[in-house]
Coordinates of C-alpha atoms in Angstrom, one line a residue:
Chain Y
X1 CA 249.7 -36.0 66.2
X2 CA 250.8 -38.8 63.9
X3 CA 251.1 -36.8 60.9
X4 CA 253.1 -33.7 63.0
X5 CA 255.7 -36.5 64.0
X6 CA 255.9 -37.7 60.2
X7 CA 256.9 -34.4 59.6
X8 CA 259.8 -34.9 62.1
X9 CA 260.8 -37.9 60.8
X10 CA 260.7 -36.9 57.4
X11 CA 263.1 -34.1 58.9
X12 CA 265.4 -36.5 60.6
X13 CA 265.4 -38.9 58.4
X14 CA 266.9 -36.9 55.4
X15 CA 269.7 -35.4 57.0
X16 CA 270.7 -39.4 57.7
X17 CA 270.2 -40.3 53.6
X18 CA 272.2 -37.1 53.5
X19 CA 275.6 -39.0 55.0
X20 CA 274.6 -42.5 54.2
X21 CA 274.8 -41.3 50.7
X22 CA 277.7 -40.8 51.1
X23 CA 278.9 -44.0 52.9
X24 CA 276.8 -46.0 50.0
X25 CA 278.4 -44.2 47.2
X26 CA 281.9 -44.9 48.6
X27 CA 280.9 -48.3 49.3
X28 CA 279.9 -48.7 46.1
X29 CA 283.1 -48.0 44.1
X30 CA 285.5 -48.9 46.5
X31 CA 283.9 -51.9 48.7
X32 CA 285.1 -49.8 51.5
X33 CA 283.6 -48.4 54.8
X34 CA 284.3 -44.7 54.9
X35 CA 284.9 -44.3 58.8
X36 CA 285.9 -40.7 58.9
X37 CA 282.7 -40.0 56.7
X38 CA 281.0 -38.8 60.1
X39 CA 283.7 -36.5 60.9
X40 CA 283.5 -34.9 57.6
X41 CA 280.3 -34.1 58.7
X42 CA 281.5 -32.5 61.7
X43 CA 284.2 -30.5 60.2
X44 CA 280.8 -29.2 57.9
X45 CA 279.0 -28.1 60.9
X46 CA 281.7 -26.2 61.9
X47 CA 282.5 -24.6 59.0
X48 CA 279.2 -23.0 58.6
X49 CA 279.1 -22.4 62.0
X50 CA 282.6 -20.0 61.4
X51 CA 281.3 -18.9 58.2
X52 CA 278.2 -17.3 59.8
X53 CA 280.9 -16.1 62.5
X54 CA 283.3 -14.7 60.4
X55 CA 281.9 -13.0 57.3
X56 CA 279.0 -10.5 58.3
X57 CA 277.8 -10.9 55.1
X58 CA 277.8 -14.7 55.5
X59 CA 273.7 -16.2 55.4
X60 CA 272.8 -19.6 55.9
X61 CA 273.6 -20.2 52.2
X62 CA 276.8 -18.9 52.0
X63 CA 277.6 -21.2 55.4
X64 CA 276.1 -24.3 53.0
X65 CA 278.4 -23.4 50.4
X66 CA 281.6 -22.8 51.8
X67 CA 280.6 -25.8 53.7
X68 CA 280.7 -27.6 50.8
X69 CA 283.8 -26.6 49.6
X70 CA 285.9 -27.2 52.3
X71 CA 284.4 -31.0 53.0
X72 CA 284.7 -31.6 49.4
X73 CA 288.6 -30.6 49.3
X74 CA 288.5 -33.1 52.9
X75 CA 287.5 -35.3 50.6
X76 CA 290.2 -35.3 48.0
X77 CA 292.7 -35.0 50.8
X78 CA 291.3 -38.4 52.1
X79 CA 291.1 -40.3 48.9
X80 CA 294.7 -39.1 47.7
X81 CA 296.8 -39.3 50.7
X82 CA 294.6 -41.8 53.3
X83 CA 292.9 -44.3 50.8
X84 CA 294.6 -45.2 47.6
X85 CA 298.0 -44.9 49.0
X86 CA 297.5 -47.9 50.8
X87 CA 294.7 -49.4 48.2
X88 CA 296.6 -52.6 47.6
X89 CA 296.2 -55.8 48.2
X90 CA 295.4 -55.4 52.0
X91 CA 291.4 -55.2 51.8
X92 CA 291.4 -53.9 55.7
X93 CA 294.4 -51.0 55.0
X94 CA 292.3 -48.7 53.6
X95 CA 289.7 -48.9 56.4
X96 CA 292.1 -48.8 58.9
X97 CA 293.5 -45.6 57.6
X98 CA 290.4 -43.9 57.4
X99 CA 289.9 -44.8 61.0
X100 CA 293.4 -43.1 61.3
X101 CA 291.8 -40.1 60.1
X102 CA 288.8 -39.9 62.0
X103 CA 291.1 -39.7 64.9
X104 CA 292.9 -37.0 63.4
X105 CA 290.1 -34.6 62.7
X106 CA 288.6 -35.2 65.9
X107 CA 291.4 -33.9 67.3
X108 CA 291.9 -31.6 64.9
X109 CA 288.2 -30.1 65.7
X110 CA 289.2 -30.4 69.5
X111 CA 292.0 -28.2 69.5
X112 CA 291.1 -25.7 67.2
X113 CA 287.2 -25.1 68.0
X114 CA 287.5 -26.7 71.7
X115 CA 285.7 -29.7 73.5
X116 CA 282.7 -28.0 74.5
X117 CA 279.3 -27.8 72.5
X118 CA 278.6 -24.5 70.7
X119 CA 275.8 -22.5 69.8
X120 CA 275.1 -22.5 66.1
X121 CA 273.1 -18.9 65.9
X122 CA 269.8 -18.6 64.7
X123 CA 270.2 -17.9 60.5
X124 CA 266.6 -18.2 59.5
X125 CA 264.1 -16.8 61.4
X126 CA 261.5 -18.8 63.1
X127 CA 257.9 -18.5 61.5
X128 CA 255.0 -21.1 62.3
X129 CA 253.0 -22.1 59.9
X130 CA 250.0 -24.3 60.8
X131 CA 248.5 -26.4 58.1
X132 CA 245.0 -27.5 59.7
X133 CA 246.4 -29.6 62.7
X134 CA 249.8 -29.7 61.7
X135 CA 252.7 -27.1 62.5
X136 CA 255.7 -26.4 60.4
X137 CA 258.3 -23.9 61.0
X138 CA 260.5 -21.9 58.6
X139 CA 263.4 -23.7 60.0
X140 CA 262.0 -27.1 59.2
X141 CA 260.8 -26.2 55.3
X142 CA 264.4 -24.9 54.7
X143 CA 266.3 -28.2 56.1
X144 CA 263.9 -30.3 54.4
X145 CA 264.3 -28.4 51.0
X146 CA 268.1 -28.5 51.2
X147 CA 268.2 -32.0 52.1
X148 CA 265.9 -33.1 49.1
X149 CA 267.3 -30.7 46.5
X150 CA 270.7 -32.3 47.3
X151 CA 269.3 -35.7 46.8
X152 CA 267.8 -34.7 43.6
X153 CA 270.5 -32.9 42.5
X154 CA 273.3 -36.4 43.4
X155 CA 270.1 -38.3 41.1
X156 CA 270.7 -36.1 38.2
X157 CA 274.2 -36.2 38.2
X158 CA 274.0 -40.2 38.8
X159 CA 271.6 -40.8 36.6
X160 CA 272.4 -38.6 33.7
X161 CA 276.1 -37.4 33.9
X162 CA 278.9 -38.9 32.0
X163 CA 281.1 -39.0 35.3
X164 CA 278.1 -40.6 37.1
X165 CA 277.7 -43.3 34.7
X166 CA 281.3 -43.7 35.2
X167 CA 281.2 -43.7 39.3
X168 CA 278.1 -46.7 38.4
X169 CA 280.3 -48.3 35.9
X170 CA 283.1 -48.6 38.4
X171 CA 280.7 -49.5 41.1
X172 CA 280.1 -52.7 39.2
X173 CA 283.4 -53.4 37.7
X174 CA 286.6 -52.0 38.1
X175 CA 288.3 -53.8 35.5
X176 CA 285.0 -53.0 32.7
X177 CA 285.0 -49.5 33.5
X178 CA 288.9 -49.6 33.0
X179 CA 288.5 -51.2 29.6
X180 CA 286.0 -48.9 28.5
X181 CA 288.3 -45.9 29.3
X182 CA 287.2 -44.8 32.6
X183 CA 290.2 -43.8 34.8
X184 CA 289.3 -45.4 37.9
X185 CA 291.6 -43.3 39.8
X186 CA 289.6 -40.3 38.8
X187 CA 286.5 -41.5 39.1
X188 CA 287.3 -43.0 43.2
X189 CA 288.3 -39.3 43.9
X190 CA 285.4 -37.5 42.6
X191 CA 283.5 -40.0 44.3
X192 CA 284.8 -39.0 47.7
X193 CA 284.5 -35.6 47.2
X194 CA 281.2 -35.8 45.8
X195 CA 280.4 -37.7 49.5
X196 CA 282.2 -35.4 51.8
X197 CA 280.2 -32.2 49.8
X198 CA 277.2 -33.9 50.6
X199 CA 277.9 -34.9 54.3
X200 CA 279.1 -31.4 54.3
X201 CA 275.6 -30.1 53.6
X202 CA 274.2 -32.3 56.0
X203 CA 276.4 -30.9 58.9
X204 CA 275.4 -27.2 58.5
X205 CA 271.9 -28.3 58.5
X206 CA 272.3 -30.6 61.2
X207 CA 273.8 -27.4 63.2
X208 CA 270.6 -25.3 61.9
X209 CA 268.3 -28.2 63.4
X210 CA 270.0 -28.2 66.6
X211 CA 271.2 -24.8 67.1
X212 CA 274.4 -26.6 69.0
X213 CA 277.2 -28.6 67.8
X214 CA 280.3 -30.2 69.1
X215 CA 283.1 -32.0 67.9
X216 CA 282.2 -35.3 69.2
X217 CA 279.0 -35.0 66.7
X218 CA 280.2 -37.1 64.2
X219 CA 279.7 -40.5 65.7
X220 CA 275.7 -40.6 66.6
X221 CA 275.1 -39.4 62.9
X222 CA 277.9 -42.2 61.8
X223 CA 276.6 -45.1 63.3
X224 CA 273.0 -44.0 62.2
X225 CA 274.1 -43.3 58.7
X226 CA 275.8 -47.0 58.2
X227 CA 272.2 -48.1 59.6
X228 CA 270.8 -46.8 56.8
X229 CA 273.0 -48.1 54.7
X230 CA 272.5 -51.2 55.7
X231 CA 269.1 -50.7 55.0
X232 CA 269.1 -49.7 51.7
X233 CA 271.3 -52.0 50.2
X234 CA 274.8 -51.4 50.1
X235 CA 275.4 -49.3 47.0
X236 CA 272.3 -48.7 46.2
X237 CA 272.0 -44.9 46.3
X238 CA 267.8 -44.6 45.9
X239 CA 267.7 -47.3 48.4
X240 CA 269.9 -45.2 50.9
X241 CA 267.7 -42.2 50.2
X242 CA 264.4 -44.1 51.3
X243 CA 265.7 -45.8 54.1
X244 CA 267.3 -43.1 55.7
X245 CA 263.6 -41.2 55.7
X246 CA 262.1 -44.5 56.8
X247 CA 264.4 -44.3 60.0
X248 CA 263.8 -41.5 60.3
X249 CA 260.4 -42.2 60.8
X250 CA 261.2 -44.8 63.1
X251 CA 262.8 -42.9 65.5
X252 CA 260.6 -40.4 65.9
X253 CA 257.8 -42.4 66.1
X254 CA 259.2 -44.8 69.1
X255 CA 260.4 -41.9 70.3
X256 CA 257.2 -40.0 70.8
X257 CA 254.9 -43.2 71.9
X258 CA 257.6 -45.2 73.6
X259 CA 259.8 -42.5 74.8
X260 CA 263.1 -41.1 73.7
X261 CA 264.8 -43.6 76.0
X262 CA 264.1 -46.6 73.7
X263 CA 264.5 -44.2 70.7
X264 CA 268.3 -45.9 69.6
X265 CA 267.4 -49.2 71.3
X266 CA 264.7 -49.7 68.6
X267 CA 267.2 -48.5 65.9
X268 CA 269.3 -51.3 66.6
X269 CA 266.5 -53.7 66.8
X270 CA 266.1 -53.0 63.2
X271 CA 269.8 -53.3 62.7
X272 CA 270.1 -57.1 64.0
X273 CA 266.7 -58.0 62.5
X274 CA 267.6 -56.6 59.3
X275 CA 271.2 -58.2 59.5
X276 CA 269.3 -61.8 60.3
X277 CA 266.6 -61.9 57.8
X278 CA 267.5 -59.7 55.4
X279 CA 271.5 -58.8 54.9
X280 CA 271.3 -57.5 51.6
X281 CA 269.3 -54.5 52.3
X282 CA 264.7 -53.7 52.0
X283 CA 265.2 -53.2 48.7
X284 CA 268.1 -55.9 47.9
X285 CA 271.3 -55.2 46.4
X286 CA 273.4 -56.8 43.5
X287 CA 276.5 -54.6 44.4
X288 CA 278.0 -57.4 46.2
X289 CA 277.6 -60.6 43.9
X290 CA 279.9 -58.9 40.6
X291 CA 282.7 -57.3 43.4
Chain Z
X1 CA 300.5 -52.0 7.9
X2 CA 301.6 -53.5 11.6
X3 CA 299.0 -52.2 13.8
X4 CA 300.4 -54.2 16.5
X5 CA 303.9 -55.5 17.3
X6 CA 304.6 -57.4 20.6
X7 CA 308.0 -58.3 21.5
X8 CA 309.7 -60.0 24.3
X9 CA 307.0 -59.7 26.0
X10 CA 307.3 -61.0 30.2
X11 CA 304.2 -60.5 32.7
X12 CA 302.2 -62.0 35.1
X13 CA 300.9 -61.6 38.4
X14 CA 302.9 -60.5 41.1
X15 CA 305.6 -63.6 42.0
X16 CA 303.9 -65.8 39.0
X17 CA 305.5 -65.2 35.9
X18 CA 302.6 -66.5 33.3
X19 CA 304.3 -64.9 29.4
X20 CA 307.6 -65.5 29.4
X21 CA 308.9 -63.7 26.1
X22 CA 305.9 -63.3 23.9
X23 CA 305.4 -61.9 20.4
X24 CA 303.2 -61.7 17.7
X25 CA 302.5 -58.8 15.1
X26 CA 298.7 -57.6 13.8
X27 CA 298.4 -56.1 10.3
X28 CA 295.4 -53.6 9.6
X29 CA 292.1 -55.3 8.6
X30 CA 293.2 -58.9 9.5
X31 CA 291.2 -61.0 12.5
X32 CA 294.6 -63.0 13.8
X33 CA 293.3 -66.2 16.4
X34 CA 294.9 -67.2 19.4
X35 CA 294.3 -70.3 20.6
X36 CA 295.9 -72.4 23.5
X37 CA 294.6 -74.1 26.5
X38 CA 293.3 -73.1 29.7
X39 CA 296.1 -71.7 31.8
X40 CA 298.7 -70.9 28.5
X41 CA 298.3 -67.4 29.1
X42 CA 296.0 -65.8 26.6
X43 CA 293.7 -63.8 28.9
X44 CA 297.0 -62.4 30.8
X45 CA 298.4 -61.5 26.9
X46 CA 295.2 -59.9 26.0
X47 CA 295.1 -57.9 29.4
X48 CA 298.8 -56.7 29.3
X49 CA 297.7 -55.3 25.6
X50 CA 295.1 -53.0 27.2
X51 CA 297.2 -52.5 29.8
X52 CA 295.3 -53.8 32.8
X53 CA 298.6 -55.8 33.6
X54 CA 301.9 -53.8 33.6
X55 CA 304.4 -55.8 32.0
X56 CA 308.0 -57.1 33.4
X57 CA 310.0 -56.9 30.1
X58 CA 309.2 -56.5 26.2
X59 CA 307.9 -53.8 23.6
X60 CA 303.5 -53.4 23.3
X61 CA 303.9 -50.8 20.2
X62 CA 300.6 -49.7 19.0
X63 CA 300.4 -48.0 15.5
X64 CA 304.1 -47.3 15.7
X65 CA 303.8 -46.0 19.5
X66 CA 305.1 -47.8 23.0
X67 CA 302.2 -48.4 25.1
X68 CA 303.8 -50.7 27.6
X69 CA 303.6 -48.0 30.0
X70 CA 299.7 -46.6 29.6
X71 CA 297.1 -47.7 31.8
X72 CA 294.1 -49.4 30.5
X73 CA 291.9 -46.1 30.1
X74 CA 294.6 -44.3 28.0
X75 CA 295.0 -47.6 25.6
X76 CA 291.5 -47.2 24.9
X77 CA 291.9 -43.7 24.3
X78 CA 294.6 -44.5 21.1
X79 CA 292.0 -47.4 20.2
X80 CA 292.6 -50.4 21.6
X81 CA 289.4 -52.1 22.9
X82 CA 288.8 -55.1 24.9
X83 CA 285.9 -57.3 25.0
X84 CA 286.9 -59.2 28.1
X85 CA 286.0 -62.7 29.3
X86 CA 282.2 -63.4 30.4
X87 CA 280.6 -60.6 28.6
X88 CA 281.7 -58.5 31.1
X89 CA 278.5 -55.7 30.7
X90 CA 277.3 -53.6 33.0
X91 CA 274.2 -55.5 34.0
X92 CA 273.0 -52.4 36.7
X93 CA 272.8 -50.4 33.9
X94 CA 270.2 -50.4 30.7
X95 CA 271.3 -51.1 27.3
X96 CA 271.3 -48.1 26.0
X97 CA 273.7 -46.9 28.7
X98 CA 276.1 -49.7 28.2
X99 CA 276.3 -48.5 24.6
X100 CA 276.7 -44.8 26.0
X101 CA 279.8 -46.3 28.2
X102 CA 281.0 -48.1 25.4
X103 CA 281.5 -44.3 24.0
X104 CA 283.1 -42.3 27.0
X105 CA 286.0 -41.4 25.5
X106 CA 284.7 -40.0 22.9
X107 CA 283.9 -36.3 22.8
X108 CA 282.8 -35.9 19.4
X109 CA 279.0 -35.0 18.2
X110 CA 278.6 -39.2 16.1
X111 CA 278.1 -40.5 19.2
X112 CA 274.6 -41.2 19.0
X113 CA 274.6 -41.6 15.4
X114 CA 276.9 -44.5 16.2
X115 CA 274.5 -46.0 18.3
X116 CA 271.8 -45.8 16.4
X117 CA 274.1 -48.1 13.8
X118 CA 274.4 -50.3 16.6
X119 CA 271.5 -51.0 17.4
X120 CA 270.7 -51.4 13.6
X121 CA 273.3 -54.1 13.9
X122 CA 272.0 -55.8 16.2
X123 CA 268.2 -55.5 16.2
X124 CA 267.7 -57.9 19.7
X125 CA 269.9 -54.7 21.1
X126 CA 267.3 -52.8 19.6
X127 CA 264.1 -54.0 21.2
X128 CA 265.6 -54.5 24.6
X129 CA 266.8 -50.5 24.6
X130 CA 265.8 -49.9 27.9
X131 CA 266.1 -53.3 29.5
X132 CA 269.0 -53.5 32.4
X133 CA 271.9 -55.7 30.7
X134 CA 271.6 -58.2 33.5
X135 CA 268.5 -59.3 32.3
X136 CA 269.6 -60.1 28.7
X137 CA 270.3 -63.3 27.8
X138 CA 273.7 -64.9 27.3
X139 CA 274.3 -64.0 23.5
X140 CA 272.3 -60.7 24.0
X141 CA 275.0 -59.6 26.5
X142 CA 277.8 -61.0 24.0
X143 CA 276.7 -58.8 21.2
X144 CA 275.8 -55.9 23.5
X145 CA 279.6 -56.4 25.2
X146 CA 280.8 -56.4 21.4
X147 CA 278.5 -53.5 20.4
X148 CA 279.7 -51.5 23.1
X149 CA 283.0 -52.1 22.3
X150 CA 282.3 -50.5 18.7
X151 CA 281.2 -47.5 20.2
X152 CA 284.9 -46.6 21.1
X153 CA 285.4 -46.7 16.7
X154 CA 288.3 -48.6 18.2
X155 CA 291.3 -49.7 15.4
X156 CA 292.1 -52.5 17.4
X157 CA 289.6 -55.0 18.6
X158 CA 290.4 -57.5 21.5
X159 CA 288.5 -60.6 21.8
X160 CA 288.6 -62.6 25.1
X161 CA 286.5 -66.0 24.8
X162 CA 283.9 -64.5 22.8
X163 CA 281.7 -68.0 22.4
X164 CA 282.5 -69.0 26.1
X165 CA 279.5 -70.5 27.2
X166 CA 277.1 -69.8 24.2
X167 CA 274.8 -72.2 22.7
X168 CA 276.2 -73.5 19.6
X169 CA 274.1 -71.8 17.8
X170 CA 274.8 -68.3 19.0
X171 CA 278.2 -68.8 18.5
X172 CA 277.5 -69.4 14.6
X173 CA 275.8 -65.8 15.1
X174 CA 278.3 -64.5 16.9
X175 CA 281.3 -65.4 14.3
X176 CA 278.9 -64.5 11.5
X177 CA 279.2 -61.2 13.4
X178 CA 282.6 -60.9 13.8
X179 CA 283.2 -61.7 10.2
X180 CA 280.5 -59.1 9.0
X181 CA 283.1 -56.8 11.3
X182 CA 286.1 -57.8 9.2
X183 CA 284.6 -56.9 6.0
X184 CA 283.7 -53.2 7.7
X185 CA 287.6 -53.0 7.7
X186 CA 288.2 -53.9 11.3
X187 CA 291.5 -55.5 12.9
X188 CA 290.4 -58.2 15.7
X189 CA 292.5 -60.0 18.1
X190 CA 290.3 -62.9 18.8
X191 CA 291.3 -65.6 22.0
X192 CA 289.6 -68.4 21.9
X193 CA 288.9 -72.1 23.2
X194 CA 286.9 -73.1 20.6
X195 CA 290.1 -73.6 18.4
X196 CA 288.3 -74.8 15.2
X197 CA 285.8 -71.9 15.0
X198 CA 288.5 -69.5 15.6
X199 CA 291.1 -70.4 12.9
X200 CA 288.4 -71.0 10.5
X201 CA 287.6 -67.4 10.6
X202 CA 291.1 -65.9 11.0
X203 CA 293.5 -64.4 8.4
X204 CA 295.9 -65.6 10.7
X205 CA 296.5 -67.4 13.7
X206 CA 299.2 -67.9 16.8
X207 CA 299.3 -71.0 19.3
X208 CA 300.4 -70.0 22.9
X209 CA 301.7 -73.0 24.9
X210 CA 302.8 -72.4 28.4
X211 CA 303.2 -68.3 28.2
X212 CA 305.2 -68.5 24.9
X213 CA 304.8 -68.7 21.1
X214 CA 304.7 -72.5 20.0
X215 CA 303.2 -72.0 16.2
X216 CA 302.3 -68.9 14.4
X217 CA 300.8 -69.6 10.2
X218 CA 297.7 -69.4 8.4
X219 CA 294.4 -70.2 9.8
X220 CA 294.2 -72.8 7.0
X221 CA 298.2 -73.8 7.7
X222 CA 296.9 -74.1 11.5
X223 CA 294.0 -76.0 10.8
X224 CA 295.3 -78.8 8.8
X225 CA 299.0 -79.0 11.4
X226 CA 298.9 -82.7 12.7
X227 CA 300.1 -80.9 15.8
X228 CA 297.4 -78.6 16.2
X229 CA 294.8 -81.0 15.3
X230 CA 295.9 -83.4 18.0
X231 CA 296.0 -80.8 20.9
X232 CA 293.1 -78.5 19.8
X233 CA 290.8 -80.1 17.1
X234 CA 290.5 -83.1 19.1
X235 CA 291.8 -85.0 15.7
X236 CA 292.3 -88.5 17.3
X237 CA 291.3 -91.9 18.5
X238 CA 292.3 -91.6 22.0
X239 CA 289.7 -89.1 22.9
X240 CA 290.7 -89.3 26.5
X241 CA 294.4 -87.6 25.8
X242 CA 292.6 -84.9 24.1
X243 CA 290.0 -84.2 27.5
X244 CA 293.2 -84.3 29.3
X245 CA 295.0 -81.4 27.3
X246 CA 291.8 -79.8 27.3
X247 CA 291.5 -79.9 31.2
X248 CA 294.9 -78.9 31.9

């Protein structure tokens, strides 16, 4: 039982590291809450879901991919025409516009794919496996796969990229990075892009998990995401990665012994505890001290 | 050979005008000092060279070219680095990584090569390879900052307050440095409080008073100018004058 609903967890919990990666990386080089980042997750979700619609040839892949695409050009349209136009010396301007366009693509997604949940069809078909006392579907292995190979695949390019020691050069410093001839600019736009792909990802799969979406999907995963954050440390990209599993876990666990009611009430137990005893994050966080 | 040639030059921040009609010149293979006192407007002069500050009025020509204009990435990409203020490394990231910054505009295949002299250079840099920045100590992080900045093969070197806050005798190793640096062939632009250090080592030497050019000469010249002395070398009975100029 406990080891099925670690499963789940694990599950849940990396479709939130998924966005919060996002938030955390945008936070990171920009000091800036991303507000619209759960709407770029909804506007994911529905581009699968039309993908899988449209094209006949169109599997679950394809749907991730041109996913992908679209979110990551959502992304360049944000940071080029929402963000650094108004990225000057009014620290709340940018936040406020991104607020703007969370408002606009919920509308957006309103009017063009309606109010009203949808089905997401079935892409991969359902096969149990049972490991001893635990069950696993098809469905399951393949979000869990695509969540972590994402995660790994952000790590590499991080960790071992020129542009990702750039995007953590300008995380620390804007000015350093600058005088070491990194064009800030550049680097802030790939590093939205590089979010909304991944929050991207994270909607089709969501929509997999589900098998419904709606436009008004954005928020719940929003609000959970910047939990995460908050638990990792803001910035701190491995630490979004394990915290978003670990509430994961969280969830499911108080869901399944205390009942689903108390399932977001317990979230933001964690929220307010953390934010009293420990505001920089589980796993600290020296982001904030050279901004 | 002018490497460097400012003229006129007017910039500051926003509504505060701190340079008001700058200039100075920089011949190939010289280390030219400027000193002045807090507040005179040396950091804003070295930051309007590497274009972190977009000027109000004058001429920045690099090698012959106006780079007035150029953001702080592209003046590093034509050779201009800038060692700022406070060792300003990358203390999130390892040493070895700082060094590979240090080289990010460079496409070519020296790269590692280059750091491999570097750390050759600087053996503490060496040992600590893998260590985050943030956990070197104070002149560690100097000579990484400087080391890094090598890793651009840059043709003009900035200085901002390289022995700011150094034990004394770190910053005897950290001029011995930069003099080892000259003699490699390189042109430095070094800021500095520590007047006395500074225009011992320099070929050449500028005083900026209140954003504008009060005495350019010799290091020597400088060093033995009653004025200079007075204001800077602390030269003087009354101590307490001195503190205050310093303070100001």
């Amino acid at each position: 039982m406990l080891g099925q609903q670690l499963i789940n967890g694990l599950m849940l919990g990396a479709s939130y590291s998924l966005v919060a990666i996002g938030y955390t990386l945008i936070f990171g080089v920009l000091r800036l809450l991303h507000f619209a980042h759960g709407e770029v997750f909804m506007v994911g979700a529905f581009i699968g879901l039309h993908v899988v619609l449209w094209f006949a040839f169109a599997n679950i892949y394809v749907a991730i991919a041109g996913a992908m695409v679209v979110t990551a050009l959502l992304g360049w349209i944000v940071a080029r025409f929402a963000v650094q136009p108004v990225d000057k010396g009014y620290p709340l301007a940018p936040l406020i516009s991104t607020i703007g366009v969370t408002i606009v693509l919920q509308n957006l997604a309103i009017n063009i794919f309606g109010g009203e949940q949808v089905a997401f069809p079935e892409t991969i078909e359902q096969i149990l496996y049972r490991i001893g006392p635990l069950t696993i579907s098809s469905v399951q292995i393949f979000i869990l796969a695509v969540a972590l190979l994402s995660m790994a695949a952000l790590w590499l390019f991080i960790d071992r990229t020129r542009m990702g020691r750039a995007i953590r050069a300008t995380s620390e410093s804007h000015e350093t990075a600058a005088l070491l001839g990194v064009d800030v600019n550049r680097v802030v736009v790939v590093t939205f892009v590089v979010a909304s792909a991944l929050a991207g990802i994270a909607g089709v799969l969501d929509g997999v998990k589900n098998s419904a979406i709606t436009p008004h999907m954005g928020l719940e995963v929003a609000v959970k995401a910047l939990v995460v954050m908050l638990l990792g440390g803001l910035g701190n990209v491995p630490g979004a990665m394990v915290a978003g599993i670990l509430l994961g876990m969280v969830e499911i666990l108080t869901a399944s012994y205390l009942g689903t009611s108390v399932r977001d009430f317990f979230t933001f137990v964690i929220l307010i505890l953390l934010l009293l005893y420990r505001p920089t994050g589980l796993f600290g966080t020296r982001t904030i001290e050279s901004g | 050979m002018t490497i460097l040639e400012v003229d006129g030059l007017h910039a500051g921040y926003g509504q505060i005008r701190v340079l008001h009609g700058v200039g100075l010149s920089i011949t190939r293979g010289e280390i030219v000092g400027l000193i002045g006192a807090n507040g005179a407007g040396k950091t804003t002069l070295l930051k309007t060279i590497s274009g972190l500050i977009r000027p109000n009025g004058g001429r920045i020509l690099f090698e012959g070219r106006d780079i007035v204009r150029l953001p702080a990435h592209r003046t590093v990409e034509m050779g201009i680095c800038q060692v700022a203020e406070g060792r300003a490394i990358l203390k999130r990231m390892t040493v070895l990584e700082n060094l590979k910054m240090g080289a990010h505009t460079r496409r070519d295949a020296g790269v590692d090569a280059d750091i491999g002299q570097i750390l050759r250079k600087f053996p503490v840099l060496d040992e600590r390879q893998t260590q985050l920045a943030g956990t070197l100590s104070g002149g560690e992080q100097q000579m990484l900052a400087i080391g890094r900045a090598l890793m651009a093969r840059p043709r003009l070197l900035l200085l901002d307050e390289p022995s700011l806050g150094l034990a004394p005798m770190i910053v005897t190793q950290i001029f011995r440095t930069l003099r080892g640096l000259r003699e490699e062939g390189n042109t430095i632009f070094l800021v500095e409080q520590n007047a006395r250090r500074a225009l011992q080592l320099a070929d050449r030497g500028y005083v900026l008073e209140r954003g504008r050019i009060a005495l350019e000469g010799s290091g020597e010249d400088l060093l033995n100018d009653p004025g200079v002395q007075r204001t800077y070398l602390g030269k003087q009975a009354e101590t307490t004058g001195n503190r205050q100029t310093r303070l100001s």
